[in-house]
Coordinates of C-alpha atoms and ligand atoms in Angstrom, one line a residue:
X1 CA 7.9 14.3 10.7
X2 CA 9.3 11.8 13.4
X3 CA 12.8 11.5 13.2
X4 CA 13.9 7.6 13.7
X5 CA 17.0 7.0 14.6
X6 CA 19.6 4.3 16.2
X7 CA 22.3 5.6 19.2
X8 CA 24.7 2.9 21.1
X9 CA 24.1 3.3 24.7
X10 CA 21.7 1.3 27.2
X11 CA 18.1 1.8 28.3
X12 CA 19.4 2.4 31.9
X13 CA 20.8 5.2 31.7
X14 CA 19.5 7.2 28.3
X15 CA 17.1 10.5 29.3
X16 CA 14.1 10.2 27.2
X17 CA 10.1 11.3 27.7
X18 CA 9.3 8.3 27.5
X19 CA 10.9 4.5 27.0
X20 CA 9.2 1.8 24.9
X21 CA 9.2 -2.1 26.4
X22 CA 7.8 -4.9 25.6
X23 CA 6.4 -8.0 27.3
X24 CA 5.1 -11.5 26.0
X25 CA 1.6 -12.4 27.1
X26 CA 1.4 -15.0 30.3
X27 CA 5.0 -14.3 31.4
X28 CA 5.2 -13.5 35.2
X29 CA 9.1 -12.2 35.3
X30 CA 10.3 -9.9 32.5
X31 CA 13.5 -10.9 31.2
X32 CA 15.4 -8.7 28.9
X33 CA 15.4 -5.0 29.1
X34 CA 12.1 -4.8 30.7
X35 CA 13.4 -7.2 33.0
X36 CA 16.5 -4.5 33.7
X37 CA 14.5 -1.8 34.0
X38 CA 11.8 -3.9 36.7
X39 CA 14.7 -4.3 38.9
X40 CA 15.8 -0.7 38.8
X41 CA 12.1 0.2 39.3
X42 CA 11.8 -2.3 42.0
X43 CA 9.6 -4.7 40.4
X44 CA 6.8 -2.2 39.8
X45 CA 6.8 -4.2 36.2
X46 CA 6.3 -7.8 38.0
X47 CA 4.2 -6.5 40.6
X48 CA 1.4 -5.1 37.7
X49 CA 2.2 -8.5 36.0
X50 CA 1.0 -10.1 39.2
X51 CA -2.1 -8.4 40.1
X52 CA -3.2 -8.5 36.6
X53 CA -2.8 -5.1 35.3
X54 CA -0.3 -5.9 32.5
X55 CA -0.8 -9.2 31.0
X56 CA 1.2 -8.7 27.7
X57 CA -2.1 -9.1 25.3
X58 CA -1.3 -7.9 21.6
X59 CA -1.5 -4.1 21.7
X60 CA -1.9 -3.5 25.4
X61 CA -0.1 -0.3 26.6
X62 CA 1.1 0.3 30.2
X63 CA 2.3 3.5 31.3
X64 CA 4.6 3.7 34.5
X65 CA 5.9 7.3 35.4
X66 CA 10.0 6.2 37.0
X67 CA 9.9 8.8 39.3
X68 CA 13.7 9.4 39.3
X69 CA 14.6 5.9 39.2
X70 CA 16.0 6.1 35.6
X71 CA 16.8 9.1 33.6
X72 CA 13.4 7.8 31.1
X73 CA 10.6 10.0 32.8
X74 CA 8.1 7.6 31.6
X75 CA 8.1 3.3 30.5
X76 CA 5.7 2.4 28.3
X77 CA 5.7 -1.3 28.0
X78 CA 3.6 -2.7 24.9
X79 CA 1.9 -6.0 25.1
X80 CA 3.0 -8.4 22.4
X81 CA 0.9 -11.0 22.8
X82 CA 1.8 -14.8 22.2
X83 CA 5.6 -15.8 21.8
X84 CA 4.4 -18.4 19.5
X85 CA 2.8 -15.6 17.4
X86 CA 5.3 -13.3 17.3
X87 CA 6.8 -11.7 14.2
X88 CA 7.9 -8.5 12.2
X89 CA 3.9 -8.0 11.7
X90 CA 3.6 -7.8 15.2
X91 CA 6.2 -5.2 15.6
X92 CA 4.9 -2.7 12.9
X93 CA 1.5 -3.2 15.1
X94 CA 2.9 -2.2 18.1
X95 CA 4.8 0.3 17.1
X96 CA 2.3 2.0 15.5
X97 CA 0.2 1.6 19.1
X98 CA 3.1 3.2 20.6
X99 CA 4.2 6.3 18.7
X100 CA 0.2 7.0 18.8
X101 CA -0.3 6.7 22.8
X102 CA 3.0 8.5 23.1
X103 CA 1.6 11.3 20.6
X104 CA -1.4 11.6 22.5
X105 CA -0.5 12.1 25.7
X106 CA 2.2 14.7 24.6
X107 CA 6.1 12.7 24.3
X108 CA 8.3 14.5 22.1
X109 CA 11.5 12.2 22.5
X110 CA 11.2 8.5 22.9
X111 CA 13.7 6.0 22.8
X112 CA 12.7 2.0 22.6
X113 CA 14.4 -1.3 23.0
X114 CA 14.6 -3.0 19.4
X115 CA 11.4 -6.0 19.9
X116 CA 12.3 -9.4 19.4
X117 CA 16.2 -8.9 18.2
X118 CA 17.8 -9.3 21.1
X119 CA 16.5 -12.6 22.2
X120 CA 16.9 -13.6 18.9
X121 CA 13.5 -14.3 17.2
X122 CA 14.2 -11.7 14.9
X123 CA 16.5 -10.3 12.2
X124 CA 18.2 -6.8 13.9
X125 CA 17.3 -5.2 10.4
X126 CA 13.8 -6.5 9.7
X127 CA 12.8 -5.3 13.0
X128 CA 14.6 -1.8 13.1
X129 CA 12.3 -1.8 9.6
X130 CA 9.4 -2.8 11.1
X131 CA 9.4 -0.5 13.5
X132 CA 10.2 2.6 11.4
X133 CA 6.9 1.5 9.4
X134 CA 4.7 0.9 12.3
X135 CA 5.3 4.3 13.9
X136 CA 5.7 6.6 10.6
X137 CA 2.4 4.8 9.6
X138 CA 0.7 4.7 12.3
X139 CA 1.3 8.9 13.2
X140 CA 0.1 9.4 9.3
X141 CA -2.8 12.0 9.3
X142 CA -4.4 13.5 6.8
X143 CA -5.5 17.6 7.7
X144 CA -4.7 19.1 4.5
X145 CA -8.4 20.7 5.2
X146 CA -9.4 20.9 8.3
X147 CA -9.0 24.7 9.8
X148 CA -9.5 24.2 13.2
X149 CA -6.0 22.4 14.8
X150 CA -7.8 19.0 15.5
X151 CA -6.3 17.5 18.6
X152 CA -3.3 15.3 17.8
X153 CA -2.5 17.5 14.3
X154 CA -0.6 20.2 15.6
X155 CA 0.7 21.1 19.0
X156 CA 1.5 17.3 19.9
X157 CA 4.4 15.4 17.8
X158 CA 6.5 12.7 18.7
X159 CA 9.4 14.5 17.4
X160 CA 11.5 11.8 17.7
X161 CA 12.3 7.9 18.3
X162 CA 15.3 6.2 18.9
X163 CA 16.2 2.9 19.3
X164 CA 19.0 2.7 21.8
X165 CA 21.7 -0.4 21.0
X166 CA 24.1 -1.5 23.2
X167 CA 26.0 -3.9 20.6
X168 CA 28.3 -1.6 18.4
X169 CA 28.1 -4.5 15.9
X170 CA 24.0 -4.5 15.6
X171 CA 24.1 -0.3 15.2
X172 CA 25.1 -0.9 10.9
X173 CA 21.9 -3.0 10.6
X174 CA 20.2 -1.6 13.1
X175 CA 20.4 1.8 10.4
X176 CA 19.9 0.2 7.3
X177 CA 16.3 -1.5 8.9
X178 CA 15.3 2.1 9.5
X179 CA 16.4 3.4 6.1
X180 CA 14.4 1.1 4.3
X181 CA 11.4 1.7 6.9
X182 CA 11.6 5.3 6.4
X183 CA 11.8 5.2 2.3
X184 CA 8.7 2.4 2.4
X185 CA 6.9 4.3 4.3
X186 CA 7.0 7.5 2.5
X187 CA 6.3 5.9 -0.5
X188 CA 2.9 4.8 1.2
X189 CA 2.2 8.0 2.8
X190 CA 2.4 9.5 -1.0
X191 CA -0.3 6.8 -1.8
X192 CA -2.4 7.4 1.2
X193 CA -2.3 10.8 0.7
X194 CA -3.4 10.7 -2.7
X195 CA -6.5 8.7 -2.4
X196 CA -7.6 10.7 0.8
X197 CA -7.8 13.9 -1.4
X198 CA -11.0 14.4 -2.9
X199 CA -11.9 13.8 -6.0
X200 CA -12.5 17.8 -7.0
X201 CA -8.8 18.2 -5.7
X202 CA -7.0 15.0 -7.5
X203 CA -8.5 15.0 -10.8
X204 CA -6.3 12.7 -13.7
X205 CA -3.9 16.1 -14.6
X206 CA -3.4 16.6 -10.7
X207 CA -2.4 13.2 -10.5
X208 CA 0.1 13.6 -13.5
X209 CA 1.5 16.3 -11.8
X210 CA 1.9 14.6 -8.9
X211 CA 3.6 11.7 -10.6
X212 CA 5.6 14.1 -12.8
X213 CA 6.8 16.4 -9.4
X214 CA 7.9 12.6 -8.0
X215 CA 9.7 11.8 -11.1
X216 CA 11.4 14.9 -10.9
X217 CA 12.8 14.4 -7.8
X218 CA 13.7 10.9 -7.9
X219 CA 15.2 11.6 -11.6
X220 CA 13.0 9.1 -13.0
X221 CA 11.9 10.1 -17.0
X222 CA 8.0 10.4 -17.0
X223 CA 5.9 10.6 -19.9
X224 CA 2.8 11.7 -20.3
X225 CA 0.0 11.4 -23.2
X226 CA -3.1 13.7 -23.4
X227 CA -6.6 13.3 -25.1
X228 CA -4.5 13.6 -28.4
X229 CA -1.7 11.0 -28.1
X230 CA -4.6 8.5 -27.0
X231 CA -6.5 9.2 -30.1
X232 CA -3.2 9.1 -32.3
X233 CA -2.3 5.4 -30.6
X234 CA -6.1 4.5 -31.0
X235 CA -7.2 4.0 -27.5
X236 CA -10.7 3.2 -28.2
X237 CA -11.3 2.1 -24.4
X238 CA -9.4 4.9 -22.7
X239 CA -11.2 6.8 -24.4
X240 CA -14.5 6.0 -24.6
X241 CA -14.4 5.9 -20.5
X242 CA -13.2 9.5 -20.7
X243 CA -16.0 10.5 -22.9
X244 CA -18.2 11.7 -20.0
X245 CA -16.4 13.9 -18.4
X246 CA -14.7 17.9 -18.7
X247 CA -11.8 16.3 -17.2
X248 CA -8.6 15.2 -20.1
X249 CA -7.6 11.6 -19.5
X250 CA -3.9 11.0 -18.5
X251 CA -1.6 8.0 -19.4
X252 CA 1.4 8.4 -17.4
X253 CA 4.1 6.4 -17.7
X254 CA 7.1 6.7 -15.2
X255 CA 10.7 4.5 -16.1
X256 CA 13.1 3.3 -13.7
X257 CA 15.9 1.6 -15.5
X258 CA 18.0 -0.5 -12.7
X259 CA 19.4 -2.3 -14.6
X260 CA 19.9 -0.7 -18.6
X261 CA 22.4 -3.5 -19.6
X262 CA 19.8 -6.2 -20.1
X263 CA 16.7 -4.5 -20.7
X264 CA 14.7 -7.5 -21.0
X265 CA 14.7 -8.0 -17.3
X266 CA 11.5 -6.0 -16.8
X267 CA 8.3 -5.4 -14.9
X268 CA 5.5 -3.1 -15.3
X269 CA 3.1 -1.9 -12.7
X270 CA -0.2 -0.9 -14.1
X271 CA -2.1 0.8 -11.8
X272 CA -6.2 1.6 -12.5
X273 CA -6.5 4.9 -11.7
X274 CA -10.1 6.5 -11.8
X275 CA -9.9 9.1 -10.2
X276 CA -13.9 9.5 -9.7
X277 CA -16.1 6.2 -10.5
X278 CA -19.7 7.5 -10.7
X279 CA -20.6 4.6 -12.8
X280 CA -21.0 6.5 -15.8
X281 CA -24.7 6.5 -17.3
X282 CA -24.8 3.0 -15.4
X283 CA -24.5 5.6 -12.2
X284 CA -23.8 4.1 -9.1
X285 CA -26.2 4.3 -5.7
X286 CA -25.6 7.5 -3.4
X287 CA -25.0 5.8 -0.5
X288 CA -21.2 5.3 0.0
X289 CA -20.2 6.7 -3.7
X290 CA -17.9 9.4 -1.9
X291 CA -15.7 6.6 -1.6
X292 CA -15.1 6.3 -5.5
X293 CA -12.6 9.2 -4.9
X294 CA -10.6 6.7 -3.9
X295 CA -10.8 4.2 -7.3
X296 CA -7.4 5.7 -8.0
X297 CA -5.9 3.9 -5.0
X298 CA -4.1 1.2 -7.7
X299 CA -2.6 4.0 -9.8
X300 CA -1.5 5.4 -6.4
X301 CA 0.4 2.7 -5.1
X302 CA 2.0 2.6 -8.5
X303 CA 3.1 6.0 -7.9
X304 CA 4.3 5.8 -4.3
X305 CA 5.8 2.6 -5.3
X306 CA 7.9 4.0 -8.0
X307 CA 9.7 6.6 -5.5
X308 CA 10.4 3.8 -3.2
X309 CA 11.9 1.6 -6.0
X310 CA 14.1 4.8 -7.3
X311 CA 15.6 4.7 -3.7
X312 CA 16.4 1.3 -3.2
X313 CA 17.7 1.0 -6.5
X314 CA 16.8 -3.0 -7.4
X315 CA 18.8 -4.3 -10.6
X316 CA 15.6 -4.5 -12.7
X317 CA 14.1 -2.2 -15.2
X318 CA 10.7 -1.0 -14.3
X319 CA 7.9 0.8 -15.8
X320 CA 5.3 2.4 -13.5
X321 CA 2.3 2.8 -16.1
X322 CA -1.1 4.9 -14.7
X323 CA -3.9 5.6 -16.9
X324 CA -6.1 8.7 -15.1
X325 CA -9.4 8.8 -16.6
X326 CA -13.0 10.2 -14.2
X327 CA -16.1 8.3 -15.2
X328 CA -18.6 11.1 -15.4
X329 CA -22.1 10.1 -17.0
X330 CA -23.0 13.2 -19.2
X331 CA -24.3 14.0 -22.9
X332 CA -21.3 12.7 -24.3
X333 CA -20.4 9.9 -22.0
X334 CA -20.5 6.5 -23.2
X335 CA -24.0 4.2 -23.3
X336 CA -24.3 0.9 -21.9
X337 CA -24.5 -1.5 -25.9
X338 CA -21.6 0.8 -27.0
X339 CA -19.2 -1.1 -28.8
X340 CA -15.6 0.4 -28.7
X341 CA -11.7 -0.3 -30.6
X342 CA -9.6 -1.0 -28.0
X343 CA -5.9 -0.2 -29.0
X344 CA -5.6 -3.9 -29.5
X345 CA -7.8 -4.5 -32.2
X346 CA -10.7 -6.1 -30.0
X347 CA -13.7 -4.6 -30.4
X348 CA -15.5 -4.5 -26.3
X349 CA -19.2 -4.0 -26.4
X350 CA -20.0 -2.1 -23.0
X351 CA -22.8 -3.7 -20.8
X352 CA -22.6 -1.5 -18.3
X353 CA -20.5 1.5 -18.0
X354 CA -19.6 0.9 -14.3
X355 CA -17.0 -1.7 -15.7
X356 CA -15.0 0.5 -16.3
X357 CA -11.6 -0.5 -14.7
X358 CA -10.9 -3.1 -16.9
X359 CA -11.6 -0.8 -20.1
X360 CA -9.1 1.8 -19.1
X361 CA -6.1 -1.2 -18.2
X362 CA -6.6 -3.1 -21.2
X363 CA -5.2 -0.1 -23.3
X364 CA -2.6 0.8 -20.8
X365 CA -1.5 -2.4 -20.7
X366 CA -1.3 -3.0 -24.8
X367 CA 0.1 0.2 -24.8
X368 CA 3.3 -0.6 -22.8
X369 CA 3.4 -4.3 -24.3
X370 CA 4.0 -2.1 -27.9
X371 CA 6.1 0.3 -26.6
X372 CA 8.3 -0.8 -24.6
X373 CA 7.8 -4.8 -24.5
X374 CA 7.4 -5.6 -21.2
X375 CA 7.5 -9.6 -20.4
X376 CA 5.9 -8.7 -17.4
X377 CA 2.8 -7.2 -15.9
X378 CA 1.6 -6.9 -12.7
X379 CA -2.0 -4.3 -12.8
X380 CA -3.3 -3.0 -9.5
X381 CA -7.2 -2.1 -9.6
X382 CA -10.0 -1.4 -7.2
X383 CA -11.7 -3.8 -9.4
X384 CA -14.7 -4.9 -8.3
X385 CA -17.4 -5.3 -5.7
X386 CA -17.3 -8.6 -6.0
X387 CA -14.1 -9.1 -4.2
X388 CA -15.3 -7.3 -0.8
X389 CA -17.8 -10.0 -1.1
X390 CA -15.7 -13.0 -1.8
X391 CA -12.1 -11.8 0.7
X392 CA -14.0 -8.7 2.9
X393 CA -11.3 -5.8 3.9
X394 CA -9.0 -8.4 5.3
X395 CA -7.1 -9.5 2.1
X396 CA -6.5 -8.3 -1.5
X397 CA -7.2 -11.0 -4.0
X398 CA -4.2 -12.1 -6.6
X399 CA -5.3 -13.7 -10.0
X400 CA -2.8 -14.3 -12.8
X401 CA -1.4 -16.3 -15.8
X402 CA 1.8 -16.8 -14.6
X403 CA 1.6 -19.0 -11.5
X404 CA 5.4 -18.2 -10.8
X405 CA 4.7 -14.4 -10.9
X406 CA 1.6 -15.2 -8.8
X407 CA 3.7 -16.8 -6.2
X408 CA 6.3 -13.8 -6.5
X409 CA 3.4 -11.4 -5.2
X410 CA 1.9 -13.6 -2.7
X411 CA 5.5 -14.1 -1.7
X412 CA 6.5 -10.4 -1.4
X413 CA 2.7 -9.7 0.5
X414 CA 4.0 -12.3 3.4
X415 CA 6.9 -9.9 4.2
X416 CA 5.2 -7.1 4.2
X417 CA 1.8 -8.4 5.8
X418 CA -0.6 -6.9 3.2
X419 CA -2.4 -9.9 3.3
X420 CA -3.1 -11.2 -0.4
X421 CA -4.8 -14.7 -1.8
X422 CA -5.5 -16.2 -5.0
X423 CA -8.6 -16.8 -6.7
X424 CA -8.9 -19.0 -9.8
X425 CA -8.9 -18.3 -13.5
X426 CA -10.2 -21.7 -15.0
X427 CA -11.3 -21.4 -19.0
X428 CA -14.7 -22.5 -17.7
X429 CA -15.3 -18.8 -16.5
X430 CA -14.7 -17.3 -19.6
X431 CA -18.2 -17.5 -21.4
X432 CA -19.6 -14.6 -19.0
X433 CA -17.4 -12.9 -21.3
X434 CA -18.8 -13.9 -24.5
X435 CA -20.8 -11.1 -26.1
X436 CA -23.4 -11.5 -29.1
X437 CA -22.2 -8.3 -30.6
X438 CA -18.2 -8.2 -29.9
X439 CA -15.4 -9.7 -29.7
X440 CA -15.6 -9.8 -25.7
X441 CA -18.1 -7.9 -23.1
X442 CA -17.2 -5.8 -19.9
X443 CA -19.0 -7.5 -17.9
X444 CA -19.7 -11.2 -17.1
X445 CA -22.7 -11.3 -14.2
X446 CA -22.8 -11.9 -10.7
X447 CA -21.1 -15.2 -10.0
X448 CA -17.1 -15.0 -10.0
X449 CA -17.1 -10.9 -10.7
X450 CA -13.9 -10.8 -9.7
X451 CA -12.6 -13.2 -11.9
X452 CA -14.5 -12.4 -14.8
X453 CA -13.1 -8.8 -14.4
X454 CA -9.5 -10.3 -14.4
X455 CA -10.3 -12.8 -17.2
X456 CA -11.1 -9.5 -18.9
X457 CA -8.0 -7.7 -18.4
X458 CA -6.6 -11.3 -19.6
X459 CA -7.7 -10.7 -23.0
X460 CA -5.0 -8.1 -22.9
X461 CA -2.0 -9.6 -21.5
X462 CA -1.4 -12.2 -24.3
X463 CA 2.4 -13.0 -24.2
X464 CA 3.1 -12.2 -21.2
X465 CA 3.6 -13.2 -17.5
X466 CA 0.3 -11.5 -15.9
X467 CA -0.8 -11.1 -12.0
X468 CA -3.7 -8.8 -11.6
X469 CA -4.4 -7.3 -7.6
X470 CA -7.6 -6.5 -6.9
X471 CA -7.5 -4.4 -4.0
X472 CA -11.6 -3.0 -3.9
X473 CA -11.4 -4.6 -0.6
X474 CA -8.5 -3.1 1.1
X475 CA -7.4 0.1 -0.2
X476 CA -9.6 1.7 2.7
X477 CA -8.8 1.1 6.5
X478 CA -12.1 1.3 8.7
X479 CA -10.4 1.8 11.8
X480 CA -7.6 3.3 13.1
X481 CA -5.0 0.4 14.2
X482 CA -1.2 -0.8 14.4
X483 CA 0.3 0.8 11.3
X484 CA -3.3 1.9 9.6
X485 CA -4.9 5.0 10.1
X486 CA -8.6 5.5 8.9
X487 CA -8.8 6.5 5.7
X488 CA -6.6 5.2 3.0
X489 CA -4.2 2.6 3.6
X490 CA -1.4 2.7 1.5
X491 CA -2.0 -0.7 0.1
X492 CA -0.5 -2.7 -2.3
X493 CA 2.4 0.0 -1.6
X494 CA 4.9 -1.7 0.2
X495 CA 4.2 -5.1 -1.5
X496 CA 4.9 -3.7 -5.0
X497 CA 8.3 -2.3 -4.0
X498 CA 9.1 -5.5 -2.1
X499 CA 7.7 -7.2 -5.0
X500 CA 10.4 -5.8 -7.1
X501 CA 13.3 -6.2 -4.9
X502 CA 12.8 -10.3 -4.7
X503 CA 12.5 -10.2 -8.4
X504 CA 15.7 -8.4 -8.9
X505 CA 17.5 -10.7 -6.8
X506 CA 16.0 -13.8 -8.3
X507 CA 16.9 -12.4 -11.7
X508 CA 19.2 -14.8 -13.6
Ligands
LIG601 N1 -14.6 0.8 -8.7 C1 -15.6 -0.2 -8.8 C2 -15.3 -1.3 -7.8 C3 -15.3 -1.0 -6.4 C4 -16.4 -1.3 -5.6 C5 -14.2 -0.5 -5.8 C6 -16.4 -1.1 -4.2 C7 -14.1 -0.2 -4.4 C8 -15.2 -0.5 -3.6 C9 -15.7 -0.7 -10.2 O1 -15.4 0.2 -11.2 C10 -17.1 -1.2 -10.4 O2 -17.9 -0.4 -10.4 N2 -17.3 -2.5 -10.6 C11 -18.6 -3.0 -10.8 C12 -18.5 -4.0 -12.0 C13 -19.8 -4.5 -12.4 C14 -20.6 -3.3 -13.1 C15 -19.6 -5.6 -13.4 C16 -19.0 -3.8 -9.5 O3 -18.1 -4.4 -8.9 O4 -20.1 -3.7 -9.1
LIG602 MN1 -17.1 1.3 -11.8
LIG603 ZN1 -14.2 1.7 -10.7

């Protein structure tokens, strides 16, 4: 892994592979520490600027070799696009472009001027953070299978990157920026990872063990209830999606206790987490169902999120709460018309067995409501087609009862740039629901999917401040850029654990 780091010194005279600068779009002198290092180069920087070769467009990368001129072998000066623009996102972007170019061309040790601090625009911390995220990110592979050494796997790592401070008095802040960088990050990367593994590979024990080998280290108390506990607390739902398949259902539950004194300041995180969505007997298309391995991507961010609250330590008691269940059609799977228990009382009649997210979080939530009475939920589900439709892969949509809690998440999605918005949850959409046979139906029709699906879950969350995530939309990158890699992207990760850190500060 990429060791970031922070050293007092100046850019001028540090030996390094490579040195990272930046440069605002449209400006024709650098100022700054590119503009230090242009004189020392002899305006090599300003003469590129002038005939057009650099222009300082978001993401644009510029190598110069220095020739001897500084003890940095190589300046890599990032474009960052417009001033006006400008912000922490934009620094996890481009660092992620940079420890990637540097990667590929074959850098081991860069060093890198801290973007936007010293001029002011941002806080030294946030961007030290930033950029911690954007290049341990941004490097993330997954290999765990691939037996040939693929090109940028093995062989070439940026082994390290250091931001080089001249100001003793930014160094402190300068180190706690990276800190939190490198803890939110790994807590991703553990996310990432375990919604890239397939499907045969991360079944709902694996992901147990994962979550119990997590717990372990962080010293978190896990718990963890089988086929039998379900059937002894009456998990009609759970259960009934887990009929199909060889594969025992899991209900982990992971506890972080910041704050044991007053246990009524409290949050769970419910995360869906199917860890293969065939559809059931209402079996999905071919086309594109590989990605289903991924339908675990909320219960995964739950996960990653709890290590990443256990190191920040937030005053606030939270419960990390995962039900693994693979819907598998099969002789004993469930039939669309079936009407279950859930652990609630309300009887569900099952349209169609492909709606099967919200059947598997409305008994993990009542089951944390009753055991450890929560005041607060927040679930996190690959919920539904629907929202792809409605929000595309750009931004996860946020539904809830509590508009403050709402507000909290859309709050806590700003900072990190996991770009969220809400969708309504008027009464008038609650009819879909209504079912001839039961008290409620899993499914409510085309229009609104999304929120029908959350007004679902609603049924469950009685009492409570509720936000549901539905992240169908974004838990899979399509492209390879700034701090996402192809593949899985970590989100609602970061957002949960910065979720919980505002709402331990604001607790009163
Ligand atoms: N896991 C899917 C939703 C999904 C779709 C996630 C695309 C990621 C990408 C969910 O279980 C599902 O199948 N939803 C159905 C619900 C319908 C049957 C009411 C859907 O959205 O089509
Ligand atoms: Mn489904
Ligand atoms: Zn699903």
């Amino acid at each position: 892994m990429t060791v970031i780091n922070v050293e007092k010194g100046d850019i001028t005279n540090t030996p390094a592979d490579a040195l990272v600068l930046n440069l605002f779009e449209g400006v024709a002198s650098p100022e700054g520490g590119t503009g230090a290092i242009d004189k020392l180069l002899g305006g090599t920087i300003s003469e590129l600027i002038k005939d057009k070769e650099l222009s300082g467009k978001l993401g644009e990368t510029t190598l110069i070799h220095s020739l001897g001129k500084i003890p940095a072998k190589r300046i890599l000066v990032m474009g960052l696009g417009k001033r006006e623009q400008f912000s922490t996102s934009t620094v996890r972007t481009i660092a992620g472009h940079a420890a990637r170019y540097l990667r590929n061309i074959g850098v081991k040790n860069a060093i890198s001027i801290t973007h936007g601090a010293g001029i002011g625009q941002l806080d030294t911390k946030d961007s030290a953070q930033a950029i911690a995220e954007g290049v341990l990110l941004g490097l993330y592979e997954f290999k765990n299978y691939q037996t040939k050494k693929t090109k940028t796997s093995e062989g070439k790592q940026l082994e390290s990157f250091i931001l080089i401070e001249q100001d003793e008095g930014r160094i402190s802040a300068l180190k706690e920026g990276i800190a939190r960088g490198v803890t939110v990050s790994a807590s991703a990367q553990l996310a990432r990872d375990l919604v890239n593994e397939p499907a045969n590979v991360v079944n709902p024990v694996k992901m147990a063990q994962v979550a119990s080998s997590m717990a372990k280290e962080a010293g978190l108390p896990i718990e963890i209830l089988g086929r039998e506990d379900l059937m002894q607390n009456q998990m009609g739902a759970m259960l009934a999606v887990s009929a199909g398949t060889a594969n025992e259902p899991q209900l982990i539950i992971m506890e972080y206790l910041g704050d044991p004194d007053n246990p009524d300041n409290n949050i769970a995180l419910v995360g869906k987490g199917i860890t293969f969505d065939s559809g059931g007997i209402s079996i999905k298309p071919s086309a594109n169902m590989w990605e289903m391995k991924g339908d675990m991507s909320g219960g995964a961010s739950v996960i990653g999120a709890m290590k990443g609250i256990s190191q920040l330590k937030p005053k606030i008691n939270v419960y990390g709460v995962v039900p693994a269940v693979e819907n598998m059609p099969s002789g004993t799977a469930q039939r669309p018309g079936d009407i279950i228990r859930s652990m609630n009382g309300k009887t569900i009649e099952v349209d169609n067995t492909d709606a099967e997210g919200r059947l598997i979080l409305a008994d993990a939530i009542t089951y944390i409501r009753h055991v450890k009475n929560v005041n607060r939920v927040v679930d996190i589900a690959t919920l539904t087609g629907a929202i792809v439709i409605a929000l595309g892969h750009v931004a996860s949509g946020v539904m809830g009862t509590s508009q403050t809690l709402v507000d909290a998440v859309i709050a806590a999605s700003k900072t990190t740039d996991e770009k969220m918005w809400q969708l309504p949850l008027f009464d008038e959409y609650k009819k879909q629901n209504h079912s001839d046979y039961a008290d409620v139906k899993n499914t409510g029709g085309r229009p609104a999917g999304s929120i029908t699906a959350a007004l679902f879950i609603g049924e469950f969350t009685e009492g409570v401040e509720w936000a549901h995530l539905d992240i169908a939309g974004t838990f899979l990158a399509e492209k390879t850029t700034g701090h996402l890699v192809r593949g899985a992207s970590g989100v609602p990760t970061r957002t949960l654990i910065q979720l919980v850190e505002d709402l331990a500060k604001t607790a009163p």
